[in-house]
Coordinates of C-alpha atoms and ligand atoms in Angstrom, one line a residue:
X1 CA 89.2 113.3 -76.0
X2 CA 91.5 113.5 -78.6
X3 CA 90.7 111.5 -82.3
X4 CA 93.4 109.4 -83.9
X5 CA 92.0 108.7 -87.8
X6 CA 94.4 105.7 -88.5
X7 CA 93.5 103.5 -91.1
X8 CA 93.5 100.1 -91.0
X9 CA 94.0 97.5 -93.8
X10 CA 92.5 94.3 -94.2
X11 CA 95.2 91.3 -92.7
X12 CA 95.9 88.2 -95.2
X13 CA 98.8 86.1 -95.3
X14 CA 100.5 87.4 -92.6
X15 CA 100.3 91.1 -93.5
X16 CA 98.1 94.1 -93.7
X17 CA 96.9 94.8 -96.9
X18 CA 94.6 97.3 -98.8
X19 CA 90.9 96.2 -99.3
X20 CA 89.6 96.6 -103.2
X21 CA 87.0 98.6 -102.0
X22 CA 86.3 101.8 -99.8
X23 CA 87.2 102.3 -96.4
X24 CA 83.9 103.1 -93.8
X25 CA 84.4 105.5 -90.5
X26 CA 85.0 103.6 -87.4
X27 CA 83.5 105.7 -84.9
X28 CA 83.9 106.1 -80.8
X29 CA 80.1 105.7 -79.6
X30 CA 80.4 107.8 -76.7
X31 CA 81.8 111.0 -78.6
X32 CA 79.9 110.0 -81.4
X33 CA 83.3 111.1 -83.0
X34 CA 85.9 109.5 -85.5
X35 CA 88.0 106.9 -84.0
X36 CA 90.0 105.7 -87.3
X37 CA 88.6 104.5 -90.7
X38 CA 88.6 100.6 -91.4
X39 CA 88.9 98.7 -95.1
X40 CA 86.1 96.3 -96.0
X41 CA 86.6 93.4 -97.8
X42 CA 84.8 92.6 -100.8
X43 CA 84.1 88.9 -102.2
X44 CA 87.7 89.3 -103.9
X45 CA 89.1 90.5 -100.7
X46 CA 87.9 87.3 -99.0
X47 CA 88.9 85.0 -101.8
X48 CA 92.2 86.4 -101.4
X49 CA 92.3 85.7 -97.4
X50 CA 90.8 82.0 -98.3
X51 CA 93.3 81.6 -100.7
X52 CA 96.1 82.4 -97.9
X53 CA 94.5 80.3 -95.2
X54 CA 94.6 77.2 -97.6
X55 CA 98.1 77.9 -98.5
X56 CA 98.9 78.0 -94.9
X57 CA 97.4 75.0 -94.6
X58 CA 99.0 73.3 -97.6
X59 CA 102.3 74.9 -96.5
X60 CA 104.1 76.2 -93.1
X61 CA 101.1 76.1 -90.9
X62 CA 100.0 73.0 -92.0
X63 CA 103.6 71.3 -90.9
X64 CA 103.8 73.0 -87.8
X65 CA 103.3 70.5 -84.7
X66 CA 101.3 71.0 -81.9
X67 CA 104.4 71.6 -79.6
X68 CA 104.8 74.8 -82.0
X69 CA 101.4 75.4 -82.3
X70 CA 101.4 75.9 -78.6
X71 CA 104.7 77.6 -78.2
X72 CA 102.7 80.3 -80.4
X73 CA 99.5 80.4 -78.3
X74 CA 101.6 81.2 -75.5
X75 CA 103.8 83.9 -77.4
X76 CA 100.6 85.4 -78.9
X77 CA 99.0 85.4 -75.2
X78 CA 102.1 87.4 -73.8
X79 CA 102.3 89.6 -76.8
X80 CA 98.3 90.8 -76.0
X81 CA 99.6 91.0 -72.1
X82 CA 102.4 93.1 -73.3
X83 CA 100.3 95.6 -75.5
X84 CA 97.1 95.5 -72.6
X85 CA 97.1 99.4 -72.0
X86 CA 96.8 100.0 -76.0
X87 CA 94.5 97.0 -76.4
X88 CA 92.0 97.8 -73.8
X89 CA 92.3 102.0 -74.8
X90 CA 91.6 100.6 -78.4
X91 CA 88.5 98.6 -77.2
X92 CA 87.4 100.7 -74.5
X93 CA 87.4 104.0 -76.6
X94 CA 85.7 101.8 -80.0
X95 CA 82.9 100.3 -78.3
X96 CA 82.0 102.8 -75.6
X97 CA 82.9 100.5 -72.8
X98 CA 83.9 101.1 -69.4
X99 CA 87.9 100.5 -69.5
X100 CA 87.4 98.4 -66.3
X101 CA 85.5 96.2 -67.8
X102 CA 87.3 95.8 -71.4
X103 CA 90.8 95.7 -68.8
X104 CA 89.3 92.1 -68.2
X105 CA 88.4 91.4 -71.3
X106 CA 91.6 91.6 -72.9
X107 CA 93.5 89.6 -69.9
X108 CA 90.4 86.8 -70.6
X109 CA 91.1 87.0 -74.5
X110 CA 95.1 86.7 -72.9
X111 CA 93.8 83.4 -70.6
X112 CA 91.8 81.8 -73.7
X113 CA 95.1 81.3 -75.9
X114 CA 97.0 79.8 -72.8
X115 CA 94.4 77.8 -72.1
X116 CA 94.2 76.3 -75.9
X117 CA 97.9 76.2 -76.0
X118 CA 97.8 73.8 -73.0
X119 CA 94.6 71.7 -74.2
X120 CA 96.7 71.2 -77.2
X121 CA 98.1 68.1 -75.6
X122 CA 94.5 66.3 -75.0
X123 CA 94.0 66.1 -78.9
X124 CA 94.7 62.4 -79.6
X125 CA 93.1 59.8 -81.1
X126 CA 92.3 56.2 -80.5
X127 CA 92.8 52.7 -81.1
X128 CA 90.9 49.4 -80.4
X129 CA 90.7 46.1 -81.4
X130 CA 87.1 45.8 -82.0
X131 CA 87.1 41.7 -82.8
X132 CA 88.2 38.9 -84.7
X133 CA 91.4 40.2 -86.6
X134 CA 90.1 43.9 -86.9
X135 CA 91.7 46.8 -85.6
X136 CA 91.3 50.4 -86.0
X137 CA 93.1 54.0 -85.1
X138 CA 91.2 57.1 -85.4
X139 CA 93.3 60.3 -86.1
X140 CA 92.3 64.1 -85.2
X141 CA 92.5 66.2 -88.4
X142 CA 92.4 69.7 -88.6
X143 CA 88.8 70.3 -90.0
X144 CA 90.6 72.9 -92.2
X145 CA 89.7 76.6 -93.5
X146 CA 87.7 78.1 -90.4
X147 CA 85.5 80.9 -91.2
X148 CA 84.5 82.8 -88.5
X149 CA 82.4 85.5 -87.9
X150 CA 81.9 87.6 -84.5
X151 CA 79.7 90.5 -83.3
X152 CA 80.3 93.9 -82.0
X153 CA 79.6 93.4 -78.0
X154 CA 83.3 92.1 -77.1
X155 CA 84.9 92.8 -80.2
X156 CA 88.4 90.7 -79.0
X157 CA 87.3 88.5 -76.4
X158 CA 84.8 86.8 -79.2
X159 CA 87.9 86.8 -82.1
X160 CA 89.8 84.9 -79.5
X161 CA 87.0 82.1 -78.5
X162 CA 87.1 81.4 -82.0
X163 CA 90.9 81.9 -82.9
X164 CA 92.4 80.1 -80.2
X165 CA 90.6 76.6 -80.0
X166 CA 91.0 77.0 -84.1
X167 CA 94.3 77.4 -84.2
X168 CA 95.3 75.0 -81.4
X169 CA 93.5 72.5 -83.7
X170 CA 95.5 73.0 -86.5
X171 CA 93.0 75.0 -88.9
X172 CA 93.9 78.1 -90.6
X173 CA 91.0 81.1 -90.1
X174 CA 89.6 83.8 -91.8
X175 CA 87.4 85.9 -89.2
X176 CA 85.3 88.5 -90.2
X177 CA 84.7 91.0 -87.2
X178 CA 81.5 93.5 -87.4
X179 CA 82.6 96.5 -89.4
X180 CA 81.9 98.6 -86.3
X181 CA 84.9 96.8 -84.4
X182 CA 87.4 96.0 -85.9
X183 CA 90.2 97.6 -84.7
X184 CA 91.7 95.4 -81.6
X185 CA 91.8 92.0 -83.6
X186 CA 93.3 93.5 -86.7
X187 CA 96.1 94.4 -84.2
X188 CA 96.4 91.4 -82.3
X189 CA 96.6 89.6 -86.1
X190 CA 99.8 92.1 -86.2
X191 CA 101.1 90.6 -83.3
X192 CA 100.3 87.3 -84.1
X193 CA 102.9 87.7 -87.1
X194 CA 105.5 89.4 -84.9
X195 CA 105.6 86.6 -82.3
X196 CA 106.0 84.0 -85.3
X197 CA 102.6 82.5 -87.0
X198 CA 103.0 81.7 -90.6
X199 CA 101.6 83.8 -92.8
X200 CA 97.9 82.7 -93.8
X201 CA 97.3 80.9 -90.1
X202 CA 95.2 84.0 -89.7
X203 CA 93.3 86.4 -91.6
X204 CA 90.9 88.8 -90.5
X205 CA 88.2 90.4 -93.5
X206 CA 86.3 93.4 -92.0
X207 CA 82.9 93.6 -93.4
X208 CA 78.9 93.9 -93.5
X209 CA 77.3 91.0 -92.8
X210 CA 74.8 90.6 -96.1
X211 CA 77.8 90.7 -97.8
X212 CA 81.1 89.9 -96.9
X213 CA 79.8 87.8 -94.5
X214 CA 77.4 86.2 -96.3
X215 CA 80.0 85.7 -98.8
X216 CA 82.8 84.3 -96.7
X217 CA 80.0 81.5 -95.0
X218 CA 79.4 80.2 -98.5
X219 CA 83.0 80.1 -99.9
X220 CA 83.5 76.7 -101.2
X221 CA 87.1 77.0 -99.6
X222 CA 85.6 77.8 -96.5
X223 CA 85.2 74.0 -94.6
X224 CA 84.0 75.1 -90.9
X225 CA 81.7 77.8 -90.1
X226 CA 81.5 79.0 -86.7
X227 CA 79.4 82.2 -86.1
X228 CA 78.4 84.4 -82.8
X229 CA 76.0 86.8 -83.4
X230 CA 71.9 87.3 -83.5
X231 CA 69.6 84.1 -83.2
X232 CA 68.2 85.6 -86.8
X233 CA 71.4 86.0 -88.2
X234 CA 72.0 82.5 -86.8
X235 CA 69.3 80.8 -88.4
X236 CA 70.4 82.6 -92.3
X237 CA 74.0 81.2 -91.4
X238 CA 72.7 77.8 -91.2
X239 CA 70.6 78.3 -94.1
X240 CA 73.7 79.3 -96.2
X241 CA 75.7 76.2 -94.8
X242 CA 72.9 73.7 -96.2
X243 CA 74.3 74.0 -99.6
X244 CA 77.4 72.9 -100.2
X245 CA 76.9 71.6 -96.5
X246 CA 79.0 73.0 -94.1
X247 CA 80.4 72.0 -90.5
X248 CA 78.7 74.7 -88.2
X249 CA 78.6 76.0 -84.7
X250 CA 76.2 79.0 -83.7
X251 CA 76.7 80.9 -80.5
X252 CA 73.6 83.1 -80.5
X253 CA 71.0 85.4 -78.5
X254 CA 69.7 84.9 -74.8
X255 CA 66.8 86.1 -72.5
X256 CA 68.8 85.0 -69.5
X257 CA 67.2 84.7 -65.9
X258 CA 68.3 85.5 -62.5
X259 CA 65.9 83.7 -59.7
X260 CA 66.0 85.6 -56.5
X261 CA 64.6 83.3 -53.8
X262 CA 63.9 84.8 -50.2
X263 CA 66.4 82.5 -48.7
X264 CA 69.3 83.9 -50.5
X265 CA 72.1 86.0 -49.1
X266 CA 70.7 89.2 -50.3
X267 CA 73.2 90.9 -49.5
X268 CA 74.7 89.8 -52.0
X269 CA 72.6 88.5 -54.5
X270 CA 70.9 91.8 -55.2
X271 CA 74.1 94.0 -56.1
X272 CA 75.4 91.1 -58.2
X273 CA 72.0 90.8 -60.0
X274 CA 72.4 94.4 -60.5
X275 CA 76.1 93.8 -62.3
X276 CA 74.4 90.7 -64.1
X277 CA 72.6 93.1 -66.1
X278 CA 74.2 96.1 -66.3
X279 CA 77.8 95.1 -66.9
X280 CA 78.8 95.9 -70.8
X281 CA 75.5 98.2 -70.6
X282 CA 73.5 95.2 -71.0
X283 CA 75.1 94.3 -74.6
X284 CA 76.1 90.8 -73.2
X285 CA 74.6 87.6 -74.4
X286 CA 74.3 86.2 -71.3
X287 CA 72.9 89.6 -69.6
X288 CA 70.6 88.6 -66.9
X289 CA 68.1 90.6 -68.2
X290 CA 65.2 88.7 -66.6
X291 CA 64.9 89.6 -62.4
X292 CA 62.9 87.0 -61.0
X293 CA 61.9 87.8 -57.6
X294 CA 60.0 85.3 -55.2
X295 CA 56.8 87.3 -54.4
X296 CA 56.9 88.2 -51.1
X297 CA 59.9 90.4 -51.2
X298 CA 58.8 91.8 -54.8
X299 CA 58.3 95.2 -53.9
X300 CA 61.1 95.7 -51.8
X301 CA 63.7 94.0 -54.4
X302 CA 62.5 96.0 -57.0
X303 CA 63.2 99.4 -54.8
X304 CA 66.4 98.3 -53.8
X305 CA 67.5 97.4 -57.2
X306 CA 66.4 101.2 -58.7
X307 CA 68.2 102.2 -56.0
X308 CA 71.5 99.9 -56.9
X309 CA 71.0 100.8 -60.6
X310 CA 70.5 104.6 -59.7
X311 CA 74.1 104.6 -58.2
X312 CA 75.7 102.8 -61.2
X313 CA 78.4 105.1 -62.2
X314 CA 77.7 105.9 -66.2
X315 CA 80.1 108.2 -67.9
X316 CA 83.5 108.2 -69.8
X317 CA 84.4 105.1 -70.8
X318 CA 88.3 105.9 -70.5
X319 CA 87.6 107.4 -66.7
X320 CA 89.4 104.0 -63.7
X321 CA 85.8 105.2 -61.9
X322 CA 83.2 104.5 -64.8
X323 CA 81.2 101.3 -64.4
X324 CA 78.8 102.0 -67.4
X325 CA 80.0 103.4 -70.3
X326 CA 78.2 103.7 -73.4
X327 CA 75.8 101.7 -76.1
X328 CA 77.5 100.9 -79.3
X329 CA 75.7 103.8 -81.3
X330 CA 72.8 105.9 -81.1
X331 CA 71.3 103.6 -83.7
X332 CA 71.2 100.7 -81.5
X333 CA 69.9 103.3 -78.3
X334 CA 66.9 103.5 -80.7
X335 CA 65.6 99.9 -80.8
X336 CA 67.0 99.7 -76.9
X337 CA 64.4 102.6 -76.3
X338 CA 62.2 101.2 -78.6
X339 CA 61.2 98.0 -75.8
X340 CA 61.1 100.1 -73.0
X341 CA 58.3 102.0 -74.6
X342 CA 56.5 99.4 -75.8
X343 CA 56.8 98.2 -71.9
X344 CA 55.4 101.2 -70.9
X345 CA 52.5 101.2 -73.7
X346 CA 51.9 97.0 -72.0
X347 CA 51.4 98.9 -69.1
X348 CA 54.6 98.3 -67.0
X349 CA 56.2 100.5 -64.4
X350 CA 59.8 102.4 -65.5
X351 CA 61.0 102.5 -61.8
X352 CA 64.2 104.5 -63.1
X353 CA 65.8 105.8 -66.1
X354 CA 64.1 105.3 -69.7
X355 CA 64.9 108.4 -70.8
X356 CA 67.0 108.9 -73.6
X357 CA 70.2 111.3 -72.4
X358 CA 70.9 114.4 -73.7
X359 CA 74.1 115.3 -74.6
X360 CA 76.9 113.5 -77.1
X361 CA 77.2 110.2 -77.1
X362 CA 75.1 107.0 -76.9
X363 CA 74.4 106.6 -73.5
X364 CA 71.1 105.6 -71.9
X365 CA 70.8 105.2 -68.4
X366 CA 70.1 101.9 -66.4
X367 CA 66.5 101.4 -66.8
X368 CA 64.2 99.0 -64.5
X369 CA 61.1 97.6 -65.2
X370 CA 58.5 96.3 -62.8
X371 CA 55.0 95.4 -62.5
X372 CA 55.9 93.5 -65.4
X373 CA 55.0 90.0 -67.1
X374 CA 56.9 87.2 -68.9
X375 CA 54.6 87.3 -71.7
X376 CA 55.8 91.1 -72.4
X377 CA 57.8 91.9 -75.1
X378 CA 60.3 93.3 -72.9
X379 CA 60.3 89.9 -71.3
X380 CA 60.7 87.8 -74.2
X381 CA 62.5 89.4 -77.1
X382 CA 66.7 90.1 -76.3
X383 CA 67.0 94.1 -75.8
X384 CA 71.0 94.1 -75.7
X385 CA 70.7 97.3 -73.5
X386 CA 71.0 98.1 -70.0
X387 CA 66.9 97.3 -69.0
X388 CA 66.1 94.6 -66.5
X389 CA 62.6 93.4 -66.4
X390 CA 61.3 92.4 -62.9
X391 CA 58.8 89.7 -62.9
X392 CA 57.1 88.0 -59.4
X393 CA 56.6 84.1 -59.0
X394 CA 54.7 81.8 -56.2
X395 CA 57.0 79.0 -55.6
X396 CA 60.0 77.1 -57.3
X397 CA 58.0 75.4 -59.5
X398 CA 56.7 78.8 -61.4
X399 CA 60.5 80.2 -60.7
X400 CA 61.4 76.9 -63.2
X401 CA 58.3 77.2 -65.6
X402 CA 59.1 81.3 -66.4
X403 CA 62.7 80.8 -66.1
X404 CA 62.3 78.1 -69.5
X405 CA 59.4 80.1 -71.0
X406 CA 61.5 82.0 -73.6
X407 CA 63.0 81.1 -76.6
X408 CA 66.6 81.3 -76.1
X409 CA 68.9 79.2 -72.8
X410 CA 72.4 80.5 -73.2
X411 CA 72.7 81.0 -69.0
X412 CA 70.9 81.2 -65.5
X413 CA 71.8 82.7 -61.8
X414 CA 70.1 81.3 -59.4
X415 CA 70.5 82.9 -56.0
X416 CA 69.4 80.6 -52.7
X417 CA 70.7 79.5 -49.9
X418 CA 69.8 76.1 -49.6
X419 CA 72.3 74.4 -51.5
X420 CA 70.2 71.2 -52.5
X421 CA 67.4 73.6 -54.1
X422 CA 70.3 75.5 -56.0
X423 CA 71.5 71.6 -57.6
X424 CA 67.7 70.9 -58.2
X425 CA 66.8 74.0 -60.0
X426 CA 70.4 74.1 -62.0
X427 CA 69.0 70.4 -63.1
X428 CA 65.6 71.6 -64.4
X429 CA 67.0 74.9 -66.2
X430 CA 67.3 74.3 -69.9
X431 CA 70.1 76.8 -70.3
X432 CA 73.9 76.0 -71.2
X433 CA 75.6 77.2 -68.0
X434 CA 73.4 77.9 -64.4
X435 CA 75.6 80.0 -62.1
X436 CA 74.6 78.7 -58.3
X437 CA 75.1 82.4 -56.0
X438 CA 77.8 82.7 -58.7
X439 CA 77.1 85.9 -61.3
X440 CA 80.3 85.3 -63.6
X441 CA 80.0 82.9 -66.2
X442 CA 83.2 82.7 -68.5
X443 CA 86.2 81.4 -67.8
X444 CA 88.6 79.6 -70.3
X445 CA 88.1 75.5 -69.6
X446 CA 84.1 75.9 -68.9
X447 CA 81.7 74.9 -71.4
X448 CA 79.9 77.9 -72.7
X449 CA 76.9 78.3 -75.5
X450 CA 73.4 77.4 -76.0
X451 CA 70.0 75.8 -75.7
X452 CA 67.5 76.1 -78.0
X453 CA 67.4 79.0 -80.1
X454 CA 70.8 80.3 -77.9
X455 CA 72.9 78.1 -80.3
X456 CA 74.7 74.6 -80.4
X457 CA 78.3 73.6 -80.1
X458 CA 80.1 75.0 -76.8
X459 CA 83.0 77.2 -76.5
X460 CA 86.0 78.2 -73.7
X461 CA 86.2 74.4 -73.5
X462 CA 88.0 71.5 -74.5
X463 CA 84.8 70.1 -76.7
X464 CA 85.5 73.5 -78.5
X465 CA 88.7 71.8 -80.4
X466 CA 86.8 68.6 -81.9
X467 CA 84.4 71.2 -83.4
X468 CA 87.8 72.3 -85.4
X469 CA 88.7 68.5 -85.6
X470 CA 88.1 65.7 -88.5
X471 CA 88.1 62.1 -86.8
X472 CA 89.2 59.5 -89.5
X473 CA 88.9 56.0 -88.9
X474 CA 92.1 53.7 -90.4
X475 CA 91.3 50.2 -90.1
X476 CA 92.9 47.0 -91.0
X477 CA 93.4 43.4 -89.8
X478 CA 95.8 41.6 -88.2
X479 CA 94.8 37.8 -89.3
X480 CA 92.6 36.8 -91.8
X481 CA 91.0 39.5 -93.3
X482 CA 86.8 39.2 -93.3
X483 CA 85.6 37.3 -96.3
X484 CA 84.6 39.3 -99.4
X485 CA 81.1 39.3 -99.6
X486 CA 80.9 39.1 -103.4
X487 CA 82.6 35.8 -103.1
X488 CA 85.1 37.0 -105.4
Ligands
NAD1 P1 74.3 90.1 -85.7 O1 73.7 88.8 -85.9 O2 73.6 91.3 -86.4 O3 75.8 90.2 -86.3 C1 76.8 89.3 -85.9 C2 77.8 89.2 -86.9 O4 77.2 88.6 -88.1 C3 78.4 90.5 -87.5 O5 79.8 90.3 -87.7 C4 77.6 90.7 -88.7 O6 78.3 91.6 -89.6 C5 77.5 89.3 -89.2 N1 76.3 89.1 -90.2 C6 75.2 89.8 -90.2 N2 74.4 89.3 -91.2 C7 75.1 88.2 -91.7 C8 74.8 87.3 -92.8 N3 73.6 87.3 -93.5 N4 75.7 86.3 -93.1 C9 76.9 86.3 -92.4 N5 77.2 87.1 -91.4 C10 76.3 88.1 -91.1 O7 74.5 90.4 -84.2 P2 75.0 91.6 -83.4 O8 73.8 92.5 -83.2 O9 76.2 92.2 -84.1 O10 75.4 91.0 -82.1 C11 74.6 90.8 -81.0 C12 74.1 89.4 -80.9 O11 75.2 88.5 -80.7 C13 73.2 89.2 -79.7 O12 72.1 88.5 -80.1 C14 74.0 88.5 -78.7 O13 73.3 87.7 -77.8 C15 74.8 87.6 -79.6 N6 76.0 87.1 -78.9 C16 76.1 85.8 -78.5 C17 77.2 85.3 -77.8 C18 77.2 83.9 -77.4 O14 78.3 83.4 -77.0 N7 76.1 83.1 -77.4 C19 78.2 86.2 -77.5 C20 78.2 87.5 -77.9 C21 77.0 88.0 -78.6

């Protein structure tokens, strides 16, 4: 594979500039090469890219009316359509991900600003009379500066869940990407500028979390935080919008389970479970990364899933055939490797791969683990890696009880074929989305985030814009106005 070393700038006010400080090695996990070297912004860089945003805001951006807001979205969404191949080679090639998969990913991130562009139109306030001579109208403001800040996993597809619901609402943002990925949504900010967005609508600050990120949550400038990454980083964000108190949505971590009763179409339901884990090697939030398995058919599930995950295709991320590419970087395979031991040291069965690959490259194979209990580690704690942990249970009830015995409820599959047990158990699931014989879980226009420690505030949906939205309340009278209680 050949290595382009481009270098890419920081993008504020409409333009790609130089950071202040040193530029870091962006590397291609699955080489373990040099993809292109990124800038990182440093607290002056991000002042700078605040500065722009509230310019925006105080200027062109700010007077630019949904209708135009829209046209953009829509311009913006064919210009990532138009520049797919280099997108998804970009993605594909920086996070070690199968190019079939990332292919997707950039037509969703495509879907997400048509989608906004459209739910534009349902922003509106409302008026009442509310008694006696008093009326009121409420108007939708944008909340104002957005600082956002996204993880590695789906470098793009998570800029645009924030960007796009952002920006139909009429804030101006300032994302910081992980420093490992940066690369696609620094060029889709380019094309954001070539299809017509003022400069300042959209800045994008490359940089390590402690720091730049850090940085950018506090920013006094900075009026809305929204943040996708770890449930620890999560709870460190919030601390740091406490004081000055921030607006603040968290899209964090998940343990998510897959209940495989007998009655389901297993036909089906086992392959999918298998793609529920293994798709994006496992470095998915909503990985279904717990197998649930009604106990009479334990056994053979799990021997038919080692023998599903054994056929996975894992190779070159840039090869039509790959369905596996690689992890983000050997430093990551580490910890992944790192839970399956301590699986094995519990005592649990590896029933296939486990082993650390030889050879370049991050890869590690699709790894099962049975014999296994929810009290594990392995069961509990969020690997982010391609290792499923298979754990029996008696009867719905103890389905229910281990499927909500974690900390995190970001999502659920629940595979049955009785369709009034599916309803039941979807109502009993303390997760934010429960897929009914349905594996795929995001589509632009469905609610998607959190329980518990998984995060509050939902994205892909239309709630998303009135967490980028101010409601103020004008009120006046149409009579007599109330009597002043002072007397006066
Ligand atoms: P992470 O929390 O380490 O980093 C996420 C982002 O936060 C990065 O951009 C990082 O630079 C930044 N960051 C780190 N420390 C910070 C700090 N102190 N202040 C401000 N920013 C800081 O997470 P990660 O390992 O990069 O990403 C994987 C995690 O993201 C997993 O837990 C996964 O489940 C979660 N995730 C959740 C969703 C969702 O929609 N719920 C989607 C994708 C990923």
């Amino acid at each position: 594979m050949a290595t382009a070393t481009k270098d890419y700038g920081l993008f504020i006010g409409g333009e790609t500039v130089e950071a202040s400080g040193d530029l870091r090695d962006v590397y291609e996990p699955a080489t373990g090469g040099v993809l292109a070297r990124t800038a990182l912004a440093n607290e002056a860089d991000v002042d700078r890219a605040v500065a722009a945003a509230r310019a925006a805001l105080d200027g062109a951006w700010g007077k630019t009316p949904g209708t135009e807001r829209s046209r953009l979205l829509h311009a913006l969404a064919d210009a990532i359509v138009a520049n797919r191949k280099e997108l998804a080679e970009l993605e594909s090639r920086n996070v070690g991900k199968a190019i079939s998969s990332v292919k997707a990913e950039i037509a969703g991130a495509a879907e997400n600003f048509r989608y906004y562009a459209s739910a534009i139109a349902t922003i509106a306030g409302r008026s009442a009379s509310v008694g006696g001579s008093l009326i009121f109208y409420s108007l939708k403001e944008p909340a104002g500066v957005a600082g956002q800040i996204v993880p590695w996993n789906y470098p793009l597809m998570m800029a645009t869940w924030k960007l796009a619901p952002a920006l139909a609402a009429g804030c101006a943002c300032v994302l910081k990407p992980d420093p490992q990925t940066p690369l696609s949504v620094l060029r889709v900010a380019e094309l954001a500028t070539e299809v017509g967005f003022p400069p300042g609508a959209i800045n994008i600050v490359p940089g390590d979390g402690p720091t730049t990120g850090a940085y950018l949550v506090r920013h006094p400038g900075v009026d809305k935080v929204a943040f996708t990454g770890s449930t620890k980083t999560g709870g460190e964000v919030m601390r740091l919008c406490s004081d000055p108190i921030k607006r603040l949505t968290l899209e964090l971590g998940g343990k998510s389970p897959n209940l495989l009763f007998a009655d389901a179409n297993l036909a089906d339901a086992i392959p999918a479970s298998v793609w529920a884990i293994f798709a994006s090697a496992g470095q998915s939030c909503e990985a279904r990364s717990r197998l649930l398995v009604e106990k009479s058919m334990y056994d053979d599930v799990v021997a038919q899933v080692t023998e599903l995950s054994q056929r996975v295709k894992v190779g070159d991320p840039l090869d039509a055939e790959t369905q596996m590419g690689s992890l983000i970087s050997a430093a990551h395979r580490e910890k992944v490797h790192g839970f399956v031991e301590s699986a094995r040291g519990e005592g649990a069965e590896i029933t296939t791969g486990g082993e650390i690959d030889a050879g370049p490259g991050a890869f590690y194979p699709p790894t099962v683990i049975a014999g296994a209990g929810n009290q594990m580690l392995v069961a509990q704690e969020e690997i982010f890696g391609p290792v499923v942990t298979v754990i029996p249970f008696d009867d719905e009830n103890d389905a229910i009880r281990i499927a909500n015995d974690v900390k995190y409820g970001l999502m659920a599959t629940v595979w049955t074929g009785d369709p009034g047990k599916g309803h039941r158990i979807a109502s009993k699931i303390k997760s934010g989305t429960v897929g009914i014989n349905m594996p795929y879980t995001a589509f632009p226009g469905i609610p998607f985030g959190g329980y518990k420690q998984s995060g509050f505030g939902r994205e892909l949906a239309l709630e998303t814009l009135d967490l980028y939205l101010e409601t103020k309340s004008v009120v006046t009278y149409t009579g007599t106005r109330p009597t002043n209680p002072f007397g006066l």
